[in-house]
Coordinates of C-alpha atoms and ligand atoms in Angstrom, one line a residue:
X266 CA 8.0 -8.8 3.4
X267 CA 10.6 -10.8 1.6
X268 CA 14.2 -9.7 0.7
X269 CA 15.8 -10.9 -2.4
X270 CA 19.6 -11.1 -2.6
X271 CA 20.7 -10.2 -6.2
X272 CA 24.2 -10.9 -7.5
X273 CA 24.8 -11.3 -11.2
X274 CA 28.2 -12.5 -12.0
X275 CA 27.5 -13.2 -15.7
X276 CA 27.1 -9.7 -17.1
X277 CA 25.1 -10.4 -20.3
X278 CA 21.4 -10.9 -21.2
X279 CA 20.5 -12.9 -24.3
X280 CA 17.4 -14.6 -25.8
X281 CA 13.8 -13.9 -26.3
X282 CA 10.8 -13.6 -23.9
X283 CA 7.1 -13.3 -24.5
X284 CA 6.0 -10.3 -22.5
X285 CA 3.0 -10.8 -20.2
X286 CA -0.4 -9.2 -21.0
X287 CA -0.9 -5.5 -20.8
X288 CA -2.3 -4.4 -17.4
X289 CA -4.4 -1.5 -18.7
X290 CA -6.0 -3.6 -21.4
X291 CA -6.5 -6.6 -19.1
X292 CA -8.4 -4.5 -16.6
X293 CA -10.6 -3.0 -19.3
X294 CA -11.3 -6.4 -20.9
X295 CA -12.9 -7.6 -17.6
X296 CA -14.8 -4.3 -17.1
X297 CA -16.1 -4.2 -20.7
X298 CA -16.8 -7.9 -20.7
X299 CA -19.0 -7.4 -17.6
X300 CA -21.0 -4.4 -18.9
X301 CA -21.5 -5.8 -22.4
X302 CA -24.3 -8.2 -23.1
X303 CA -23.3 -11.8 -23.8
X304 CA -20.0 -13.7 -23.6
X305 CA -16.6 -12.2 -23.9
X306 CA -13.5 -14.3 -24.3
X307 CA -10.1 -12.8 -23.4
X308 CA -6.8 -14.3 -24.3
X309 CA -3.4 -13.2 -23.0
X310 CA -4.9 -11.8 -19.8
X311 CA -2.4 -10.6 -17.2
X312 CA -2.6 -12.7 -14.1
X313 CA -1.1 -10.0 -12.0
X314 CA -2.6 -9.1 -8.6
X315 CA -4.0 -5.8 -9.9
X316 CA -6.1 -7.4 -12.7
X317 CA -7.2 -10.2 -10.3
X318 CA -8.5 -7.5 -8.0
X319 CA -10.7 -6.3 -10.9
X320 CA -11.9 -9.9 -11.5
X321 CA -12.9 -10.3 -7.9
X322 CA -14.7 -6.9 -7.7
X323 CA -16.8 -7.8 -10.8
X324 CA -17.6 -11.3 -9.3
X325 CA -18.9 -9.4 -6.3
X326 CA -21.0 -7.3 -8.6
X327 CA -22.7 -10.5 -9.8
X328 CA -20.7 -11.3 -13.0
X329 CA -19.6 -14.9 -13.6
X330 CA -16.0 -14.9 -14.8
X331 CA -14.2 -18.2 -15.6
X332 CA -10.5 -18.1 -15.4
X333 CA -8.3 -20.8 -17.1
X334 CA -4.6 -19.8 -17.1
X335 CA -4.5 -16.6 -19.1
X336 CA -7.9 -17.1 -20.8
X337 CA -11.0 -15.5 -19.4
X338 CA -14.6 -16.2 -20.2
X339 CA -16.9 -13.4 -18.9
X340 CA -20.7 -13.8 -18.9
X341 CA -21.6 -10.2 -19.4
X342 CA -25.0 -8.9 -18.3
X343 CA -25.0 -5.3 -19.6
X344 CA -24.8 -2.3 -17.2
X345 CA -28.2 -3.2 -15.8
X346 CA -27.1 -6.7 -14.9
X347 CA -24.7 -5.5 -12.2
X348 CA -26.0 -6.1 -8.7
X349 CA -25.4 -4.3 -5.4
X350 CA -22.4 -6.0 -3.7
X351 CA -23.0 -7.5 -0.3
X352 CA -19.5 -6.8 0.9
X353 CA -16.9 -4.0 0.6
X354 CA -15.1 -4.0 -2.8
X355 CA -11.4 -4.3 -2.3
X356 CA -9.2 -3.0 -5.2
X357 CA -5.9 -4.0 -3.5
X358 CA -3.1 -1.8 -5.0
X359 CA -4.9 -0.9 -8.2
X360 CA -5.7 2.7 -9.1
X361 CA -7.1 1.6 -12.4
X362 CA -9.6 -0.7 -10.8
X363 CA -10.9 1.9 -8.3
X364 CA -11.1 4.8 -10.7
X365 CA -12.7 3.0 -13.7
X366 CA -15.0 1.1 -11.4
X367 CA -16.3 4.3 -9.9
X368 CA -17.3 5.5 -13.4
X369 CA -19.3 2.3 -13.9
X370 CA -20.9 2.5 -10.5
X371 CA -21.9 6.1 -11.1
X372 CA -24.7 5.0 -13.3
X373 CA -25.9 2.1 -11.1
X374 CA -28.8 2.7 -8.7
X375 CA -27.2 1.0 -5.7
X376 CA -24.7 1.5 -3.0
X377 CA -21.1 0.3 -2.9
X378 CA -18.1 0.9 -0.7
X379 CA -14.6 0.7 -2.1
X380 CA -11.3 0.2 -0.2
X381 CA -7.7 -0.7 -1.1
X382 CA -4.3 -1.2 0.4
X383 CA -2.2 1.4 2.2
X384 CA -0.9 2.9 -1.1
X385 CA -4.5 3.3 -2.5
X386 CA -5.4 5.1 0.7
X387 CA -3.0 7.9 -0.1
X388 CA -3.9 8.3 -3.8
X389 CA -6.1 11.3 -4.9
X390 CA -9.7 10.4 -5.8
X391 CA -11.4 13.7 -6.2
X392 CA -10.0 13.7 -9.8
X393 CA -12.8 11.2 -10.5
X394 CA -15.3 11.8 -7.7
X395 CA -15.7 15.5 -8.6
X396 CA -16.7 15.0 -12.2
X397 CA -18.8 11.9 -11.4
X398 CA -20.6 13.9 -8.7
X399 CA -21.2 16.6 -11.2
X400 CA -22.9 14.0 -13.4
X401 CA -25.2 13.1 -10.5
X402 CA -23.6 10.3 -8.6
X403 CA -23.6 10.6 -4.8
X404 CA -20.1 9.9 -3.5
X405 CA -18.3 10.4 -0.3
X406 CA -15.0 9.4 1.2
X407 CA -12.4 10.4 3.7
X408 CA -11.4 14.1 3.4
X409 CA -14.3 15.2 1.3
X410 CA -14.1 12.3 -1.2
X411 CA -10.4 12.6 -1.7
X412 CA -9.3 9.3 -0.1
X413 CA -10.7 5.7 0.4
X414 CA -12.8 4.3 1.9
X415 CA -15.2 5.7 -0.8
X416 CA -18.9 5.1 -0.8
X417 CA -21.0 5.6 -3.9
X418 CA -24.7 5.5 -4.7
X419 CA -25.1 5.9 -8.4
X420 CA -28.3 6.3 -10.5
X421 CA -29.6 8.6 -13.1
X422 CA -26.8 10.8 -14.4
X423 CA -26.4 13.5 -17.0
X424 CA -23.6 14.0 -19.5
X425 CA -21.0 16.7 -18.9
X426 CA -18.2 18.4 -20.7
X427 CA -15.1 18.0 -18.5
X428 CA -11.6 19.5 -18.8
X429 CA -9.4 17.4 -16.4
X430 CA -6.5 19.4 -15.1
X431 CA -4.1 16.6 -15.7
X432 CA -3.8 14.1 -18.6
X433 CA -5.0 10.9 -17.0
X434 CA -6.5 7.9 -18.8
X435 CA -7.9 6.7 -15.5
X436 CA -9.9 10.0 -15.2
X437 CA -10.9 10.0 -18.9
X438 CA -12.0 6.4 -18.8
X439 CA -14.0 6.8 -15.6
X440 CA -15.9 9.7 -17.0
X441 CA -16.5 7.9 -20.4
X442 CA -17.7 4.7 -18.6
X443 CA -20.2 6.9 -16.6
X444 CA -21.0 8.7 -19.9
X445 CA -22.0 5.5 -21.6
X446 CA -24.9 5.3 -19.1
X447 CA -25.7 9.0 -18.7
X448 CA -28.4 11.1 -20.4
X449 CA -27.0 13.0 -23.4
X450 CA -23.4 13.4 -24.5
X451 CA -20.3 13.2 -22.3
X452 CA -17.1 14.9 -23.5
X453 CA -13.6 14.9 -22.0
X454 CA -11.1 17.4 -23.2
X455 CA -7.6 16.5 -22.0
X456 CA -4.6 18.9 -21.7
X457 CA -2.5 16.2 -23.4
X458 CA -3.4 12.9 -24.9
X459 CA -3.4 9.9 -22.5
X460 CA -3.6 6.2 -23.4
X461 CA -6.6 5.4 -25.5
X462 CA -7.4 1.8 -24.7
X463 CA -10.9 2.7 -23.4
X464 CA -11.8 4.4 -26.7
X465 CA -10.5 1.4 -28.7
X466 CA -12.3 -1.0 -26.5
X467 CA -15.7 0.8 -26.8
X468 CA -15.4 0.3 -30.5
X469 CA -14.3 -3.4 -30.2
X470 CA -17.5 -4.0 -28.1
X471 CA -19.6 -2.4 -30.8
X472 CA -20.1 1.0 -29.2
X473 CA -19.5 4.5 -30.6
X474 CA -17.0 7.0 -29.5
X475 CA -16.0 10.2 -31.2
X476 CA -12.4 11.5 -31.1
X477 CA -11.2 14.8 -32.3
X478 CA -7.7 15.6 -31.2
X479 CA -7.8 15.9 -27.4
X480 CA -11.6 15.8 -27.3
X481 CA -13.4 12.4 -26.7
X482 CA -17.2 12.1 -26.6
X483 CA -19.7 9.3 -26.0
X484 CA -23.5 9.3 -26.2
X485 CA -25.3 7.7 -23.3
X486 CA -27.6 4.7 -23.5
X487 CA -25.4 2.6 -25.7
X488 CA -25.6 -1.2 -25.5
X489 CA -22.3 -3.0 -25.8
X490 CA -22.0 -6.6 -27.2
X491 CA -19.6 -9.3 -25.9
X492 CA -16.6 -10.0 -28.1
X493 CA -13.1 -11.6 -28.2
X494 CA -10.2 -9.6 -27.0
X495 CA -6.5 -10.6 -27.5
X496 CA -4.5 -8.7 -24.9
X497 CA -1.0 -7.8 -26.3
X498 CA 2.1 -7.8 -24.1
X499 CA 2.6 -4.9 -21.8
X500 CA 5.1 -2.3 -23.1
X501 CA 5.4 -1.1 -19.5
X502 CA 6.7 -4.6 -18.5
X503 CA 8.8 -4.9 -21.7
X504 CA 10.4 -1.6 -20.7
X505 CA 12.5 -3.3 -17.9
X506 CA 14.2 -5.7 -20.4
X507 CA 14.4 -3.0 -23.1
X508 CA 16.5 -1.0 -20.8
X509 CA 18.4 -4.0 -19.4
X510 CA 19.3 -5.0 -23.0
X511 CA 20.6 -1.5 -23.8
X512 CA 22.8 -1.1 -20.6
X513 CA 24.1 -4.5 -19.8
X514 CA 27.3 -5.3 -21.9
X515 CA 27.1 -7.9 -24.7
X516 CA 23.3 -8.3 -24.6
X517 CA 20.7 -8.9 -27.3
X518 CA 17.1 -9.4 -26.3
X519 CA 14.0 -9.9 -28.4
X520 CA 10.7 -9.0 -26.7
X521 CA 7.8 -10.8 -28.4
X522 CA 4.2 -9.7 -28.8
X523 CA 4.6 -6.2 -27.3
X524 CA 1.7 -3.7 -27.5
X525 CA 2.7 -0.8 -29.7
X526 CA -0.2 1.6 -29.2
X527 CA 1.2 5.0 -30.0
X528 CA -0.2 6.5 -26.8
X529 CA 2.2 4.1 -24.9
X530 CA 5.4 4.1 -27.0
X531 CA 7.1 7.2 -25.5
X532 CA 9.9 5.0 -24.1
X533 CA 10.8 3.8 -27.6
X534 CA 11.0 7.4 -28.9
X535 CA 13.2 8.4 -25.9
X536 CA 15.5 5.3 -26.2
X537 CA 15.9 6.0 -30.0
X538 CA 16.7 9.7 -29.2
X539 CA 19.3 8.5 -26.7
X540 CA 20.9 6.3 -29.3
X541 CA 19.6 2.8 -28.4
X542 CA 20.2 0.0 -30.9
X543 CA 16.6 -1.0 -31.2
X544 CA 14.6 -2.6 -34.0
X545 CA 10.8 -3.1 -34.2
X546 CA 9.0 -5.7 -36.3
X547 CA 5.4 -4.6 -36.4
X548 CA 3.0 -7.5 -36.7
X549 CA -0.4 -5.9 -36.8
X550 CA -1.6 -2.3 -37.1
X551 CA -5.4 -2.5 -37.3
X552 CA -6.4 1.0 -36.1
X553 CA -9.5 -0.3 -34.2
X554 CA -7.6 -2.9 -32.3
X555 CA -4.2 -2.7 -30.5
X556 CA -1.0 -2.7 -32.6
X557 CA 1.5 -5.4 -31.7
X558 CA 5.1 -6.2 -32.7
X559 CA 8.5 -7.7 -31.6
X560 CA 11.3 -5.4 -30.4
X561 CA 15.0 -6.4 -30.4
X562 CA 17.4 -4.4 -28.3
X563 CA 21.2 -4.6 -28.2
X564 CA 23.8 -3.1 -25.9
X565 CA 23.9 0.5 -26.9
X566 CA 26.0 3.7 -26.6
X567 CA 23.7 6.2 -25.0
X568 CA 23.6 9.9 -24.6
X569 CA 21.6 12.0 -22.1
X570 CA 18.4 13.9 -23.2
X571 CA 15.6 16.1 -21.9
X572 CA 12.2 14.5 -21.5
X573 CA 9.1 16.6 -20.9
X574 CA 5.9 18.1 -22.3
X575 CA 3.3 16.0 -24.0
X576 CA 5.5 12.9 -24.2
X577 CA 5.1 12.4 -20.4
X578 CA 1.7 10.7 -20.5
X579 CA 3.1 8.4 -23.2
X580 CA 5.8 7.1 -20.8
X581 CA 4.6 8.0 -17.3
X582 CA 5.0 4.4 -16.0
X583 CA 8.4 4.0 -17.6
X584 CA 10.1 6.9 -15.8
X585 CA 11.6 4.8 -13.0
X586 CA 13.4 2.5 -15.5
X587 CA 14.2 5.5 -17.8
X588 CA 16.0 7.0 -14.8
X589 CA 18.2 3.9 -14.5
X590 CA 18.8 4.0 -18.3
X591 CA 20.0 7.7 -17.9
X592 CA 22.6 6.6 -15.3
X593 CA 24.3 4.7 -18.1
X594 CA 24.1 7.5 -20.7
X595 CA 26.8 10.0 -21.4
X596 CA 26.1 13.5 -20.0
X597 CA 23.0 14.7 -18.3
X598 CA 19.3 13.6 -18.6
X599 CA 16.5 15.9 -17.4
X600 CA 13.0 14.6 -16.7
X601 CA 10.5 17.4 -16.3
X602 CA 6.7 18.1 -16.3
X603 CA 6.2 14.8 -14.5
X604 CA 4.4 16.0 -11.3
X605 CA 2.0 13.0 -11.7
X606 CA 4.8 10.7 -10.5
X607 CA 4.1 12.0 -7.0
X608 CA 0.7 10.3 -6.9
X609 CA 1.5 6.9 -8.3
X610 CA 1.8 3.7 -6.2
X611 CA 4.5 5.6 -4.3
X612 CA 5.8 9.1 -4.8
X613 CA 8.0 8.0 -7.7
X614 CA 10.2 11.1 -7.7
X615 CA 11.3 10.3 -4.1
X616 CA 11.5 6.5 -4.4
X617 CA 13.5 6.5 -7.6
X618 CA 15.9 9.2 -6.4
X619 CA 16.4 7.8 -2.9
X620 CA 16.7 4.1 -3.9
X621 CA 19.0 4.7 -6.9
X622 CA 21.2 7.1 -4.8
X623 CA 21.7 4.2 -2.3
X624 CA 23.4 2.3 -5.2
X625 CA 25.7 5.2 -6.0
X626 CA 23.7 6.8 -8.9
X627 CA 24.1 10.5 -9.5
X628 CA 20.5 11.6 -9.4
X629 CA 18.6 14.4 -7.8
X630 CA 15.0 15.3 -7.4
X631 CA 13.4 18.4 -8.8
X632 CA 9.9 19.8 -8.3
X633 CA 8.5 18.0 -11.4
X634 CA 11.0 15.3 -12.1
X635 CA 14.7 14.5 -11.7
X636 CA 18.1 15.2 -13.1
X637 CA 20.5 12.3 -13.7
X638 CA 24.2 12.3 -14.5
X639 CA 26.2 9.5 -16.1
X640 CA 27.0 7.3 -13.1
X641 CA 29.0 4.2 -14.4
X642 CA 29.0 1.0 -12.5
X643 CA 26.6 1.0 -9.5
X644 CA 27.5 -0.2 -6.0
X645 CA 25.8 -2.8 -3.8
X646 CA 23.5 -2.1 -1.0
X647 CA 20.1 -2.6 0.5
X648 CA 17.1 -1.0 -1.3
X649 CA 13.4 -1.4 -1.2
X650 CA 10.5 -1.4 -3.6
X651 CA 8.4 0.4 -1.0
X652 CA 5.6 -1.8 -2.2
X653 CA 5.7 -0.3 -5.7
X654 CA 6.1 -3.0 -8.4
X655 CA 7.8 -0.7 -10.9
X656 CA 10.4 0.5 -8.3
X657 CA 11.1 -3.2 -7.4
X658 CA 11.7 -4.2 -11.0
X659 CA 13.8 -1.1 -11.8
X660 CA 16.1 -2.0 -8.8
X661 CA 16.4 -5.6 -9.8
X662 CA 17.7 -4.4 -13.2
X663 CA 20.0 -1.9 -11.5
X664 CA 21.5 -4.9 -9.6
X665 CA 22.8 -6.1 -13.0
X666 CA 25.1 -3.1 -13.1
X667 CA 26.6 -3.7 -9.7
X668 CA 29.6 -5.9 -9.0
X669 CA 28.5 -6.3 -5.4
X670 CA 25.4 -7.8 -3.9
X671 CA 22.1 -5.8 -3.9
X672 CA 19.4 -6.7 -1.3
X673 CA 15.9 -5.9 -2.6
X674 CA 13.4 -5.6 0.2
X675 CA 9.6 -6.1 -0.4
X676 CA 10.2 -7.9 -3.7
X677 CA 6.6 -9.3 -3.6
X678 CA 5.2 -6.0 -5.0
X679 CA 6.5 -7.1 -8.4
X680 CA 3.6 -9.6 -8.8
X681 CA 1.2 -6.7 -9.1
X682 CA 2.1 -6.4 -12.8
X683 CA 4.8 -9.0 -13.7
X684 CA 4.6 -12.2 -11.6
X685 CA 7.1 -14.0 -13.9
X686 CA 9.7 -11.2 -13.8
X687 CA 12.5 -13.1 -12.1
X688 CA 11.8 -16.2 -14.1
X689 CA 12.2 -14.2 -17.3
X690 CA 15.3 -12.4 -16.1
X691 CA 17.0 -15.8 -15.2
X692 CA 16.0 -17.2 -18.6
X693 CA 17.8 -14.3 -20.3
X694 CA 20.9 -14.8 -18.1
X695 CA 21.1 -18.5 -18.8
X696 CA 20.9 -18.0 -22.6
X697 CA 24.2 -16.3 -22.8
Ligands
S3P836 C1 -3.5 3.7 -16.4 C2 -3.2 5.0 -16.6 C3 -2.1 5.7 -16.0 C4 -1.0 4.7 -15.6 C5 -1.6 3.5 -14.8 C6 -2.6 2.8 -15.7 C7 -4.7 3.1 -17.0 O1 -2.5 6.4 -14.9 O2 -0.1 5.4 -14.8 O3 -0.5 2.6 -14.5 O4 -4.8 1.9 -17.2 O5 -5.6 3.9 -17.4 P1 -3.2 7.9 -15.1 O6 -4.2 7.7 -16.1 O7 -3.8 8.3 -13.8 O8 -2.0 8.8 -15.5

């Protein structure tokens, strides 16, 4: 476990960076490439640890995947080409890998066991194992299928209509992936709209999916065809520099090639509402593919706001960095309706509140979120990512607001989604 000493004397960030590939889309590109027939080429793939876990699981399932820098060549074999793995499938820290993979395995007539790291071992799985069992898969795991290790024997499944109790793209995608192999129609009706990368990717691979508001349906027995996927930059990674640009004095940052899927852009809406000086240059808006653009952010005068309701799934991963943003806004910011934060890589209500408090932020936890007051300059101290990539990056950005040294423990977690994070941060500091 490494500790990084962070001390930024030169208080300004300038220049442009090309944001690394979107994690959600990178995972799905491997999975769809594997279950489609024929070759799939992926460019802009995220070489983060989570996505590499997906690659290694599909290799164990018999899929040949060639990796050359951020380019992938996947030799898809169709659902029926997946083979029973000889060894346990290890998803590392990745919730997306385990939950979506379970959906794929639900329709495969063989046995697999899935494990992950300590954090995965605490994350709820009945949200996928229950509906997949209803479809006909045989699944078991610790505490009645709630926690890893999970074992699954898939096979013939039947379509269901499912109302997940929470808006979760991982749950929706898992059921849709099972539905593509099931008899009849599978429908998911969400309480709020979650990210729709799976729906878009089904179409990109030549499949059919019907969407009507919060209702999404697929018919089973579809054959998908290999294709080319260009992964846009991850808005959830861009978010750290969007916030840094807004709160660090005399800054101007352009983030190139950022994915602008409307199911992911809640942070832009919130920053604009708070008064951020932000401009967006949209480059492509093809409704069947993923929209992309460049975002420029300048140091801004911010005011507090209330964030809750159906915007939450559109910014769920950005809440740690939004909490830091709120410490630099005038007045109070309330984040509510965000219970889901408790079951992310860490309990992100606790980790955000505890770690930011150590740096002098005025922040308190509530049952479903947090309340943040304008906190001014932060102090130094020793903080930890607790093995959570987004907490680690948020704390590194927080260190830019401190005139004393910040020691960040367990910095390695950052490589889960943004291995070049410190390189990009240093690049923006030098450009002043
Ligand atoms: C993801 C969906 C979100 C998000 C996660 C990635 C995905 O989780 O927090 O980082 O790729 O589908 P939920 O769908 O469980 O909210």
